[in-house]
Structures are given as structure tokens and as C-alpha cells.
Amino acid sequence: MDLVIKDGIVVTAAEIIEADVGIEGGKIVALAKGLKAPEVIEARGCYIFPGFIDVHVHLQMPVGDFISTDDFYTGTVAAACGGTTTIIDFAEAHNEEDLLQAVAKRRQEADGKVVVDYSLHLTGNRDDGKFLDEMGELAAEGYTSLKIYTTYPGLMVNDGQIIRLLEVCRRHGLLPIIHTENHYIIEHLKARFLAEGKVHPRYHPLSRPPIAEAEAAQRVLALAYVAGASIYIVHLTCVETLEAVRAARRRGQVVYAEVTPQHLLLSIEDYNRPGFEGAKFVLSPPLRDKSNHPLLWQALELGELQTVATDHCPWNMKGQKERGLHDFTLIPNGAPGVETRIPLLFTYGVRAGRLSLTRFVDVCATTPAKLFGLYPRKGTVAVGSDADILVFDPDKEVSLSYKALHQNVDYCPYEGWKVKGYPRLVISRGEIIVEEGEFKGRKGRGKFLPRKRFNHPSP
Ligand code: URP
Ligand code: ZN
Ligand code: ZN
């Protein structure tokens, strides 16, 4: 054994035990009391969590003239400092590119920069024969999930295309992950508000109401029923969509749903901050009425929602968000969050009594690993798993500020919020990459992770 983490409290999705963790060759090789090794980390009073997994991030994502501000280096350093040791980003075929080229290009952008392990979702913005064949080829290489959008020109597909994509996902073992918002409702309301001179960011959420999200969810769930595919709904925000998921489950469908920290903690009131500050919260689907919060937390604890991911998609206020100063529809959509997810969820979930400790690990590590074909290599603390581990100090207090965070963006949506509970050490494949908030790893040390296929149960 090379390294032992001593006297911590090991938390998995299943149990909480006092044990030392023995590490060798980047893997966990022992879980027992009284382990010995040349290098010892004393972890008394700390939780030992599996390295957390964020299955929804957009690093250096091109949107029109802009590229999201965190690249694969800064974004993964931020992830690591916040306790996330695996991310899943996206590959999108733009213009004349085919899917194989898009994936190769994205790999080139990421390899050599990433500091934690990563994978990529494919994006289903076409359904021609070549595209569908390439989905099959790529699934065999470990790209086993497909993002489908029901809005955003260039990315969105129609209902017929969705059914075909879902059928191919089912055939080749990809998990379809869906952004559900009705494009036509949004376009109609945006045009109406602009015509009435309503240009402030507060009109962003009003142009994308819960009914637009729930309608698209309900429709995609019907399409999935026909295709016989299981689906995963990304960033579910409101009770209306939760009801659509419940109805699909009642008729026997297998549906998973993700929630984000911003939809659990921030609300529509944030768009009314002074001046143009509401632009910080222009993300889609938008922040909702506070009445959704207790329902989403409860659904998360009870297992109706399966994962918490961030949808990290940072844009600077200066030079990017401010483009929409006189027209909210020009504000690039998205907000940062990859670094703050774990401290926020621990503080406002676990400490606040909304989420049990084991459930916290489950929704932020274990279930993401299972659904996205990474388990048991990732997502748990067990003999044989990668030694991706957090030594987490439950009493460390931090006041969140964009200046101290590693995210490459000029604001933090939670500026000034207090968190209690922060990673003391972050270990990736046996290597300490973060110590007391300082990144110690090497650029490019992260590895691409081919993932197992998703098993769609028979309808
Ligand atoms: O506003 C957001 N969420 N931007 C990123 C792309 C997406 O919708 O997931
Ligand atoms: Zn989305
Ligand atoms: Zn997203």
C-alpha cells in the first residue's frame, strides 16, 4: 500500500463507517481499521467521500460569437477545488462537421488540459443515416449518452427526429438526456415582451414559464414511450415537470431526472436584483418561484429526482452578459457552479436537514456513476474503485466569492453566501490534487473515460 487515509468517517450511498482507506497504484485496495503505509493522511473528524461526479458541464462551449469562459483547464481545476473529480461535458457537430469529427475535435480540446477524469455526451442535433451510424460506432467506443434539445436553433430537433434518435439510443445502449422546453412558446413570448418594450432580465423567466418546460417534458416522455426508451431529464426545475415525470412512471416508464443547485437554492426573485444584476441568473430553464424549493428537495431525498449536476456554463457579465443590457433575449444563457455544488449541497442540503448524508453521496456521485456507465470504477469508496476521494472537513467555513473561487468568470451567483463544509484534500487516482483549497495537480493529468452502455429495460 502506498497511502493510507486514517481515522476518517467513510460515507457511501449505502453506509457510514469508521475505517481507514488503503490506496495503491491509484486504486482503493483496502477498507479496514489499523492500516499502515509509508504515507499517511490523518483524517480524524473528516468525512471520506467518493470523488464527486458532475454529469452536466459546458466548458469552452461555443454559442454564436461567444465561448463559455472556463476552458477544460480552468473548469476542471475549479471542479477539483470544489470536490468534483469526474465531469461529463458535450460534443456537438456544428455546420458541415460530422459526429466523428466533432468528437475528435472535442477530445483534442480537452486532452492535455483536463486535470480530472472526464467523458463526453454526444448531441443529437440530426437524424440522417450517417449520423445514426456514427452514434452506434461511438457508443462502442464508450460514448454512451446522447443530449437532445427541444429548443435552441442549431441544436433542437423535432418530434419525429426525437423518436428516431431515441430508438437508436435504445438499440445501441445510449442514455438519452433531454433539455425540455417548448421552443415555440418561448419564441412567441420573447417577441411579445420585446414588442411591449419589456427588455429587462426579469422577463427572461416569464418568457420561459413552467408550462413550456412541462409541456416539452410530457411530449418527450410520450415519444420515449413509443420508442421504448428510458430517458433522463436534465435540469428539472418545477413541480409541473415533476408531475409529468410522475405520470410517465405511473404508466410504467423508466425516467430519471436531474436537479441543479441553482434551482434548489435561487429563485425568480433574483431577476429583480438592482440594475442589470438579474442577468447573472439568465439560465435556462430559468429560476422558478420559491414554492418549488421544498418540493424539489423532498423529491431528491425521496428518490423521485436521481442526481444533482450543475449545468456549469459560465459567461462574464462584462463583455458577454452585458450584450443584453437593452434586450434580455441577447444575454447568453447559463451560470457558473461546478466549484460550489458540493459545499452548497452539504450546507443547505445535509446540514439543513433536507438531505441525508448517504443520499448526498448517492445523488452527487453514486447514481451519476451508475446511470452514466462509470460504476464501480467511479462514484463510491470501495475496494477496486479508483482512489478518487475527498477528505472533507464538515466544520470548515467559507464565504463564497468569485474572487477566491477558481471558476474563470467575473461573478458568483452565490456571492457572500456562507457554507460550512469544504474539501480539505481532493485525491484523484491516488494523487493529491487539491490541498486546503490550493490546486496541486498537473495540467493534462485527467483521463478520458470510456463508459459502459446503458441498459434500457424492455418496455
Ligand atoms: O442556460 C443554460 N442552461 N445554458 C447551457 C445550455 C443548457 O441549456 O444546458
Ligand atoms: Zn439545457
Ligand atoms: Zn446544459
Coordinates of C-alpha atoms and ligand atoms in Angstrom, one line a residue:
M1 CA 0.0 0.0 0.0
D2 CA 1.3 3.5 -0.9
L3 CA -1.0 5.6 1.1
V4 CA -3.5 5.3 4.0
I5 CA -6.2 7.8 4.9
K6 CA -6.6 7.2 8.6
D7 CA -9.5 7.5 11.1
G8 CA -12.0 9.3 8.8
I9 CA -15.7 8.5 8.5
V10 CA -16.3 6.8 5.2
V11 CA -19.6 7.7 3.6
T12 CA -21.0 5.8 0.7
A13 CA -24.6 5.8 -0.7
A14 CA -25.2 2.7 1.4
E15 CA -23.5 3.3 4.7
I16 CA -21.4 5.4 7.1
I17 CA -18.5 3.5 8.7
E18 CA -15.3 4.3 10.6
A19 CA -12.4 2.9 8.5
D20 CA -9.0 3.6 7.1
V21 CA -8.7 3.7 3.3
G22 CA -5.7 2.0 1.7
I23 CA -4.5 3.1 -1.7
E24 CA -2.1 1.6 -4.1
G25 CA -1.5 2.3 -7.8
G26 CA -4.3 4.8 -7.9
K27 CA -6.9 2.3 -6.7
I28 CA -8.5 1.6 -3.3
V29 CA -7.1 -1.7 -2.1
A30 CA -8.3 -1.9 1.5
L31 CA -11.0 -0.6 3.8
A32 CA -10.3 -1.6 7.4
K33 CA -9.1 -0.3 10.7
G34 CA -5.4 -0.1 11.6
L35 CA -4.0 0.0 8.0
K36 CA -0.3 1.0 7.6
A37 CA 1.6 2.6 4.7
P38 CA 4.7 4.8 4.1
E39 CA 2.4 7.9 3.5
V40 CA -0.4 8.6 6.0
I41 CA -3.1 11.2 5.9
E42 CA -4.7 11.9 9.3
A43 CA -8.4 12.4 8.7
R44 CA -9.9 12.4 12.2
G45 CA -13.1 14.5 12.3
C46 CA -13.4 14.4 8.5
Y47 CA -15.8 12.6 6.1
I48 CA -14.2 10.5 3.4
F49 CA -16.4 10.9 0.4
P50 CA -16.0 9.4 -3.1
G51 CA -14.8 12.0 -5.6
F52 CA -18.0 13.7 -6.8
I53 CA -19.2 13.5 -10.4
D54 CA -20.8 16.3 -12.3
V55 CA -22.5 14.9 -15.4
H56 CA -23.6 18.3 -16.8
V57 CA -21.0 20.9 -17.6
H58 CA -20.3 23.1 -20.6
L59 CA -16.6 24.1 -20.8
Q60 CA -15.4 26.2 -23.6
M61 CA -18.8 25.8 -25.2
P62 CA -19.3 27.8 -28.4
V63 CA -22.6 29.7 -28.6
G64 CA -22.8 32.2 -31.5
D65 CA -19.9 34.6 -31.2
F66 CA -19.1 33.6 -27.6
I67 CA -17.3 30.7 -26.0
S68 CA -18.1 29.9 -22.3
T69 CA -15.3 31.3 -20.2
D70 CA -14.0 28.2 -18.5
D71 CA -11.9 26.1 -20.7
F72 CA -11.0 22.4 -20.0
Y73 CA -8.2 23.5 -17.7
T74 CA -9.7 26.3 -15.6
G75 CA -13.1 24.5 -15.5
T76 CA -11.6 21.2 -14.2
V77 CA -9.3 23.0 -11.7
A78 CA -12.5 24.7 -10.4
A79 CA -14.3 21.3 -10.4
A80 CA -11.4 19.7 -8.4
C81 CA -11.2 22.5 -5.9
G82 CA -14.9 22.1 -5.2
G83 CA -14.6 18.3 -4.8
T84 CA -15.6 17.0 -8.2
T85 CA -13.1 14.5 -9.7
T86 CA -15.1 13.5 -12.8
I87 CA -17.0 15.6 -15.2
I88 CA -19.1 14.9 -18.3
D89 CA -19.2 17.6 -21.0
F90 CA -20.7 17.6 -24.5
A91 CA -19.6 17.1 -28.1
E92 CA -21.7 18.8 -30.7
A93 CA -21.5 18.6 -34.5
H94 CA -21.8 22.1 -35.9
N95 CA -22.4 23.1 -39.6
E96 CA -20.7 20.7 -42.0
E97 CA -18.9 18.6 -39.3
D98 CA -19.9 15.0 -38.9
L99 CA -20.3 13.5 -35.4
L100 CA -17.0 11.6 -35.5
Q101 CA -15.1 14.8 -36.4
A102 CA -16.9 16.7 -33.7
V103 CA -16.0 14.2 -31.1
A104 CA -12.3 14.0 -32.3
K105 CA -12.2 17.8 -32.1
R106 CA -13.7 18.0 -28.6
R107 CA -11.2 15.3 -27.4
Q108 CA -8.3 17.4 -28.8
E109 CA -9.7 20.4 -26.9
A110 CA -9.9 18.5 -23.7
D111 CA -6.9 16.1 -23.6
G112 CA -3.8 17.9 -22.5
K113 CA -5.9 20.4 -20.5
V114 CA -8.2 18.4 -18.1
V115 CA -7.0 17.9 -14.5
V116 CA -9.7 15.4 -13.6
D117 CA -11.1 12.5 -15.5
Y118 CA -13.8 13.3 -18.0
S119 CA -16.2 11.9 -20.6
L120 CA -18.4 13.4 -23.3
H121 CA -22.1 13.2 -24.1
L122 CA -23.0 13.1 -27.8
T123 CA -25.5 15.7 -29.0
G124 CA -28.4 14.5 -31.2
N125 CA -29.0 17.6 -33.5
R126 CA -29.5 15.5 -36.6
D127 CA -31.0 12.1 -37.6
D128 CA -29.7 11.3 -41.0
G129 CA -28.4 7.8 -41.7
K130 CA -24.7 8.7 -41.4
F131 CA -25.3 10.4 -38.1
L132 CA -27.2 7.4 -36.6
D133 CA -24.5 5.0 -37.8
E134 CA -21.9 7.2 -36.1
M135 CA -23.8 7.1 -32.9
G136 CA -23.6 3.4 -33.0
E137 CA -19.8 3.5 -33.6
L138 CA -19.2 6.0 -30.9
A139 CA -21.4 4.0 -28.4
A140 CA -19.0 1.1 -29.0
E141 CA -16.1 3.4 -28.1
G142 CA -17.7 4.4 -24.8
Y143 CA -19.8 7.5 -25.7
T144 CA -23.0 6.1 -24.2
S145 CA -25.3 9.1 -23.7
L146 CA -27.0 11.5 -26.2
K147 CA -28.2 15.0 -25.4
I148 CA -31.4 16.1 -27.1
Y149 CA -32.7 19.6 -27.1
T150 CA -36.3 20.7 -27.7
T151 CA -35.2 24.4 -28.1
Y152 CA -32.1 26.4 -29.3
P153 CA -31.9 26.7 -33.1
G154 CA -28.9 24.6 -34.4
L155 CA -29.3 22.1 -31.6
M156 CA -33.1 21.4 -31.4
V157 CA -34.8 18.6 -33.2
N158 CA -38.4 17.9 -34.0
D159 CA -40.7 15.2 -32.6
G160 CA -40.1 12.7 -35.5
Q161 CA -36.4 13.2 -35.2
I162 CA -36.6 12.6 -31.4
I163 CA -38.4 9.3 -31.8
R164 CA -35.7 8.1 -34.3
L165 CA -32.9 9.2 -32.1
L166 CA -34.5 7.5 -29.0
E167 CA -34.8 4.3 -31.0
V168 CA -31.1 4.3 -31.9
C169 CA -30.2 5.1 -28.3
R170 CA -32.2 2.1 -27.2
R171 CA -30.6 -0.1 -29.9
H172 CA -27.0 0.9 -29.1
G173 CA -27.3 1.4 -25.3
L174 CA -27.1 5.2 -25.0
L175 CA -28.9 7.0 -22.3
P176 CA -30.9 10.0 -23.9
I177 CA -30.6 13.1 -21.8
I178 CA -33.1 15.8 -22.6
H179 CA -33.4 19.5 -22.3
T180 CA -37.2 20.0 -22.2
E181 CA -38.6 23.4 -23.1
N182 CA -41.2 24.2 -25.8
H183 CA -39.3 26.4 -28.3
Y184 CA -42.4 27.9 -29.8
I185 CA -43.9 29.1 -26.6
I186 CA -40.6 30.8 -25.7
E187 CA -40.2 32.5 -29.1
H188 CA -43.7 33.7 -29.0
L189 CA -43.4 35.2 -25.5
K190 CA -40.0 36.7 -26.2
A191 CA -41.3 38.5 -29.3
R192 CA -44.4 39.7 -27.3
F193 CA -42.3 41.1 -24.5
L194 CA -39.8 42.9 -26.8
A195 CA -42.7 44.4 -28.8
E196 CA -44.1 45.8 -25.5
G197 CA -40.7 47.3 -24.6
K198 CA -40.1 44.7 -21.8
V199 CA -36.4 44.2 -22.1
H200 CA -35.2 43.7 -18.5
P201 CA -33.8 40.3 -17.4
R202 CA -36.9 39.9 -15.3
Y203 CA -38.7 39.0 -18.5
H204 CA -36.4 36.0 -19.1
P205 CA -38.2 33.7 -16.7
L206 CA -41.6 35.0 -17.8
S207 CA -40.7 34.1 -21.4
R208 CA -39.9 30.5 -20.4
P209 CA -42.8 29.6 -18.0
P210 CA -43.1 26.2 -16.2
I211 CA -45.8 25.2 -18.7
A212 CA -43.2 25.4 -21.5
E213 CA -40.9 23.1 -19.6
A214 CA -43.6 20.7 -18.5
E215 CA -45.2 20.5 -22.0
A216 CA -41.9 19.5 -23.6
A217 CA -41.2 17.0 -20.9
Q218 CA -44.6 15.4 -21.3
R219 CA -44.3 15.3 -25.1
V220 CA -40.8 13.8 -25.0
L221 CA -42.0 11.3 -22.4
A222 CA -44.8 10.3 -24.8
L223 CA -42.2 9.9 -27.6
A224 CA -40.0 7.8 -25.3
Y225 CA -43.0 5.6 -24.6
V226 CA -43.4 5.0 -28.3
A227 CA -39.7 4.4 -28.8
G228 CA -39.5 2.1 -25.8
A229 CA -36.6 4.1 -24.4
S230 CA -35.7 5.2 -20.9
I231 CA -34.8 8.9 -20.7
Y232 CA -33.0 11.3 -18.3
I233 CA -34.4 14.8 -18.0
V234 CA -31.7 17.4 -17.3
H235 CA -32.2 20.4 -15.0
L236 CA -35.8 19.8 -13.9
T237 CA -36.9 23.0 -12.2
C238 CA -40.6 22.8 -11.2
V239 CA -43.5 20.8 -9.8
E240 CA -45.2 20.9 -13.2
T241 CA -42.4 18.9 -14.8
L242 CA -42.2 16.6 -11.8
E243 CA -45.9 15.8 -12.3
A244 CA -45.2 14.9 -15.9
V245 CA -42.4 12.5 -14.7
R246 CA -44.7 11.0 -12.1
A247 CA -47.4 10.4 -14.7
A248 CA -44.9 8.6 -17.0
R249 CA -43.7 6.5 -14.1
R250 CA -47.3 5.6 -13.3
R251 CA -47.7 4.2 -16.8
G252 CA -44.5 2.1 -16.3
Q253 CA -41.8 4.3 -17.9
V254 CA -38.3 4.4 -16.6
V255 CA -37.5 8.1 -16.3
Y256 CA -34.6 9.7 -14.5
A257 CA -34.4 13.4 -13.6
E258 CA -31.6 15.8 -12.6
V259 CA -31.9 18.9 -10.5
T260 CA -29.3 21.7 -10.1
P261 CA -28.2 23.7 -7.0
Q262 CA -29.4 26.9 -8.6
H263 CA -33.0 25.5 -9.0
L264 CA -32.9 24.2 -5.4
L265 CA -31.5 27.4 -3.9
L266 CA -32.1 30.5 -6.1
S267 CA -35.5 31.8 -7.3
I268 CA -37.3 34.1 -9.7
E269 CA -36.8 36.9 -7.2
D270 CA -33.1 37.0 -8.1
Y271 CA -34.1 38.5 -11.5
N272 CA -35.3 41.6 -9.7
R273 CA -31.9 42.5 -8.2
P274 CA -30.8 46.1 -8.8
G275 CA -29.9 47.3 -12.3
F276 CA -28.7 44.6 -14.7
E277 CA -27.7 42.2 -11.9
G278 CA -30.5 39.8 -12.8
A279 CA -28.6 38.9 -15.9
K280 CA -26.3 36.8 -13.7
F281 CA -29.3 34.4 -13.4
V282 CA -30.3 34.2 -17.0
L283 CA -30.0 30.5 -17.5
S284 CA -32.5 28.0 -19.0
P285 CA -34.8 26.7 -17.9
P286 CA -35.0 29.7 -15.6
L287 CA -35.1 30.1 -11.9
R288 CA -38.6 29.5 -10.5
D289 CA -40.9 30.6 -7.8
K290 CA -39.6 29.7 -4.3
S291 CA -42.6 27.4 -3.7
N292 CA -40.8 24.8 -5.8
H293 CA -37.8 24.5 -3.4
P294 CA -39.3 22.3 -0.7
L295 CA -40.9 20.1 -3.3
L296 CA -37.7 19.6 -5.2
W297 CA -35.7 18.9 -2.0
Q298 CA -38.2 16.4 -0.9
A299 CA -38.3 14.7 -4.3
L300 CA -34.5 14.5 -4.2
E301 CA -34.4 12.9 -0.7
L302 CA -37.2 10.5 -1.5
G303 CA -35.7 9.3 -4.8
E304 CA -38.0 11.0 -7.3
L305 CA -35.1 13.0 -8.6
Q306 CA -31.9 11.0 -9.0
T307 CA -29.0 13.4 -9.5
V308 CA -27.6 16.8 -8.8
A309 CA -25.5 18.3 -11.5
T310 CA -24.5 21.9 -12.2
D311 CA -25.1 22.8 -15.9
H312 CA -22.0 24.9 -15.3
C313 CA -22.0 27.3 -18.3
P314 CA -20.2 30.5 -17.3
W315 CA -20.4 33.8 -19.1
N316 CA -18.8 37.0 -17.9
M317 CA -21.0 39.9 -17.1
K318 CA -18.5 42.2 -18.7
G319 CA -18.4 41.8 -22.5
Q320 CA -20.8 38.9 -22.6
K321 CA -24.0 39.1 -20.5
E322 CA -23.9 42.9 -20.9
R323 CA -24.7 42.4 -24.6
G324 CA -28.3 42.1 -23.4
L325 CA -28.4 45.4 -21.5
H326 CA -31.3 46.6 -23.6
D327 CA -32.7 43.2 -24.7
F328 CA -32.8 40.3 -22.3
T329 CA -33.0 37.8 -25.3
L330 CA -29.4 38.7 -26.2
I331 CA -28.0 37.6 -22.8
P332 CA -26.1 34.4 -23.2
N333 CA -27.8 31.7 -21.1
G334 CA -26.0 29.9 -18.3
A335 CA -24.3 30.4 -15.0
P336 CA -21.2 29.0 -13.2
G337 CA -21.5 26.4 -10.5
V338 CA -19.1 23.5 -10.9
E339 CA -17.0 24.6 -7.9
T340 CA -19.8 25.4 -5.5
R341 CA -22.1 22.4 -5.9
I342 CA -20.7 20.2 -3.1
P343 CA -20.3 22.9 -0.4
L344 CA -23.7 24.3 -1.1
L345 CA -25.4 20.9 -1.1
F346 CA -23.7 19.9 2.1
T347 CA -24.5 23.1 3.8
Y348 CA -28.1 23.8 2.6
G349 CA -29.0 20.1 2.0
V350 CA -27.3 17.9 4.6
R351 CA -26.7 20.5 7.4
A352 CA -30.2 21.9 6.8
G353 CA -31.7 18.5 7.3
R354 CA -33.1 18.3 3.8
L355 CA -30.8 15.5 2.6
S356 CA -29.3 12.6 4.4
L357 CA -25.5 12.1 4.2
T358 CA -25.8 8.9 2.3
R359 CA -28.3 10.4 -0.1
F360 CA -26.0 13.4 -0.7
V361 CA -23.3 10.9 -1.8
D362 CA -25.8 9.0 -3.8
V363 CA -27.2 11.9 -5.9
C364 CA -23.8 13.6 -6.4
A365 CA -21.6 10.6 -7.0
T366 CA -23.0 7.0 -7.0
T367 CA -26.2 7.3 -9.1
P368 CA -24.4 9.6 -11.7
A369 CA -21.7 6.9 -11.9
K370 CA -24.3 4.1 -12.3
L371 CA -26.5 5.9 -14.9
F372 CA -23.6 7.0 -17.0
G373 CA -21.7 3.8 -17.1
L374 CA -18.8 4.6 -14.7
Y375 CA -19.7 2.5 -11.7
P376 CA -18.0 0.9 -9.7
R377 CA -14.8 2.4 -11.1
K378 CA -16.1 5.9 -10.0
G379 CA -18.8 7.0 -7.6
T380 CA -18.1 5.1 -4.5
V381 CA -15.4 4.2 -1.9
A382 CA -14.8 0.5 -2.3
V383 CA -12.0 -1.9 -2.8
G384 CA -11.2 -2.0 -6.6
S385 CA -12.6 1.5 -7.3
D386 CA -10.4 4.4 -8.5
A387 CA -8.9 6.2 -5.5
D388 CA -10.9 9.4 -6.2
I389 CA -11.5 10.6 -2.7
L390 CA -12.4 13.7 -0.7
V391 CA -11.2 14.3 2.8
F392 CA -14.0 16.7 3.7
D393 CA -13.9 19.0 6.7
P394 CA -17.5 19.4 7.8
D395 CA -16.7 22.4 10.0
K396 CA -14.7 24.5 7.6
E397 CA -16.5 27.8 7.0
V398 CA -16.1 29.7 3.7
S399 CA -17.8 32.8 2.4
L400 CA -18.3 32.3 -1.3
S401 CA -16.8 34.9 -3.6
Y402 CA -15.9 34.8 -7.2
K403 CA -12.5 36.3 -6.3
A404 CA -11.5 33.3 -4.3
L405 CA -13.1 30.7 -6.5
H406 CA -11.2 29.1 -9.4
Q407 CA -14.0 29.4 -11.9
N408 CA -12.9 31.7 -14.7
V409 CA -15.8 34.1 -14.6
D410 CA -16.4 37.6 -13.1
Y411 CA -19.2 36.7 -10.7
C412 CA -20.5 34.0 -8.4
P413 CA -24.3 33.6 -8.2
Y414 CA -23.9 32.9 -4.5
E415 CA -21.6 35.8 -3.8
G416 CA -21.4 36.3 0.0
W417 CA -23.2 33.1 0.9
K418 CA -21.7 31.2 3.8
V419 CA -21.0 27.5 3.5
K420 CA -19.9 25.2 6.3
G421 CA -18.2 22.1 5.0
Y422 CA -15.4 22.1 2.4
P423 CA -12.9 19.7 0.9
R424 CA -9.7 19.6 2.8
L425 CA -7.9 17.3 0.4
V426 CA -9.0 16.1 -3.0
I427 CA -7.5 12.9 -4.3
S428 CA -7.7 11.7 -7.9
R429 CA -6.5 8.2 -8.7
G430 CA -4.4 8.2 -5.6
E431 CA -2.8 11.6 -6.3
I432 CA -3.5 14.7 -4.0
I433 CA -4.6 17.3 -6.5
V434 CA -6.1 19.9 -4.1
E435 CA -4.9 20.7 -0.6
E436 CA -6.7 23.3 1.6
G437 CA -8.2 25.0 -1.5
E438 CA -5.0 25.1 -3.5
F439 CA -4.7 23.2 -6.7
K440 CA -1.5 20.9 -6.8
G441 CA -2.1 18.8 -9.8
R442 CA -0.7 18.9 -13.3
K443 CA -2.4 20.2 -16.4
G444 CA -3.5 17.4 -18.7
R445 CA -3.3 14.7 -16.0
G446 CA -7.0 13.9 -16.4
K447 CA -8.0 10.9 -18.5
F448 CA -10.8 10.3 -20.9
L449 CA -13.3 7.7 -19.5
P450 CA -15.0 5.3 -22.0
R451 CA -18.3 4.4 -20.4
K452 CA -20.4 1.2 -20.3
R453 CA -23.6 1.1 -22.3
F454 CA -26.9 2.0 -20.7
N455 CA -29.3 -0.9 -20.4
H456 CA -32.8 0.1 -21.5
P457 CA -35.2 -2.2 -19.8
S458 CA -37.8 -3.9 -22.0
P459 CA -40.9 -1.7 -22.3
Ligands
URP1 O1 -28.8 28.2 -19.7 C1 -28.2 27.2 -19.8 N1 -28.5 26.2 -19.1 N2 -27.2 27.1 -20.7 C2 -26.4 25.9 -21.0 C3 -27.1 25.0 -22.1 C4 -28.2 24.3 -21.5 O2 -29.3 24.6 -21.7 O3 -28.0 23.2 -20.8
ZN2 ZN -30.1 22.6 -21.0
ZN3 ZN -26.6 22.3 -20.0

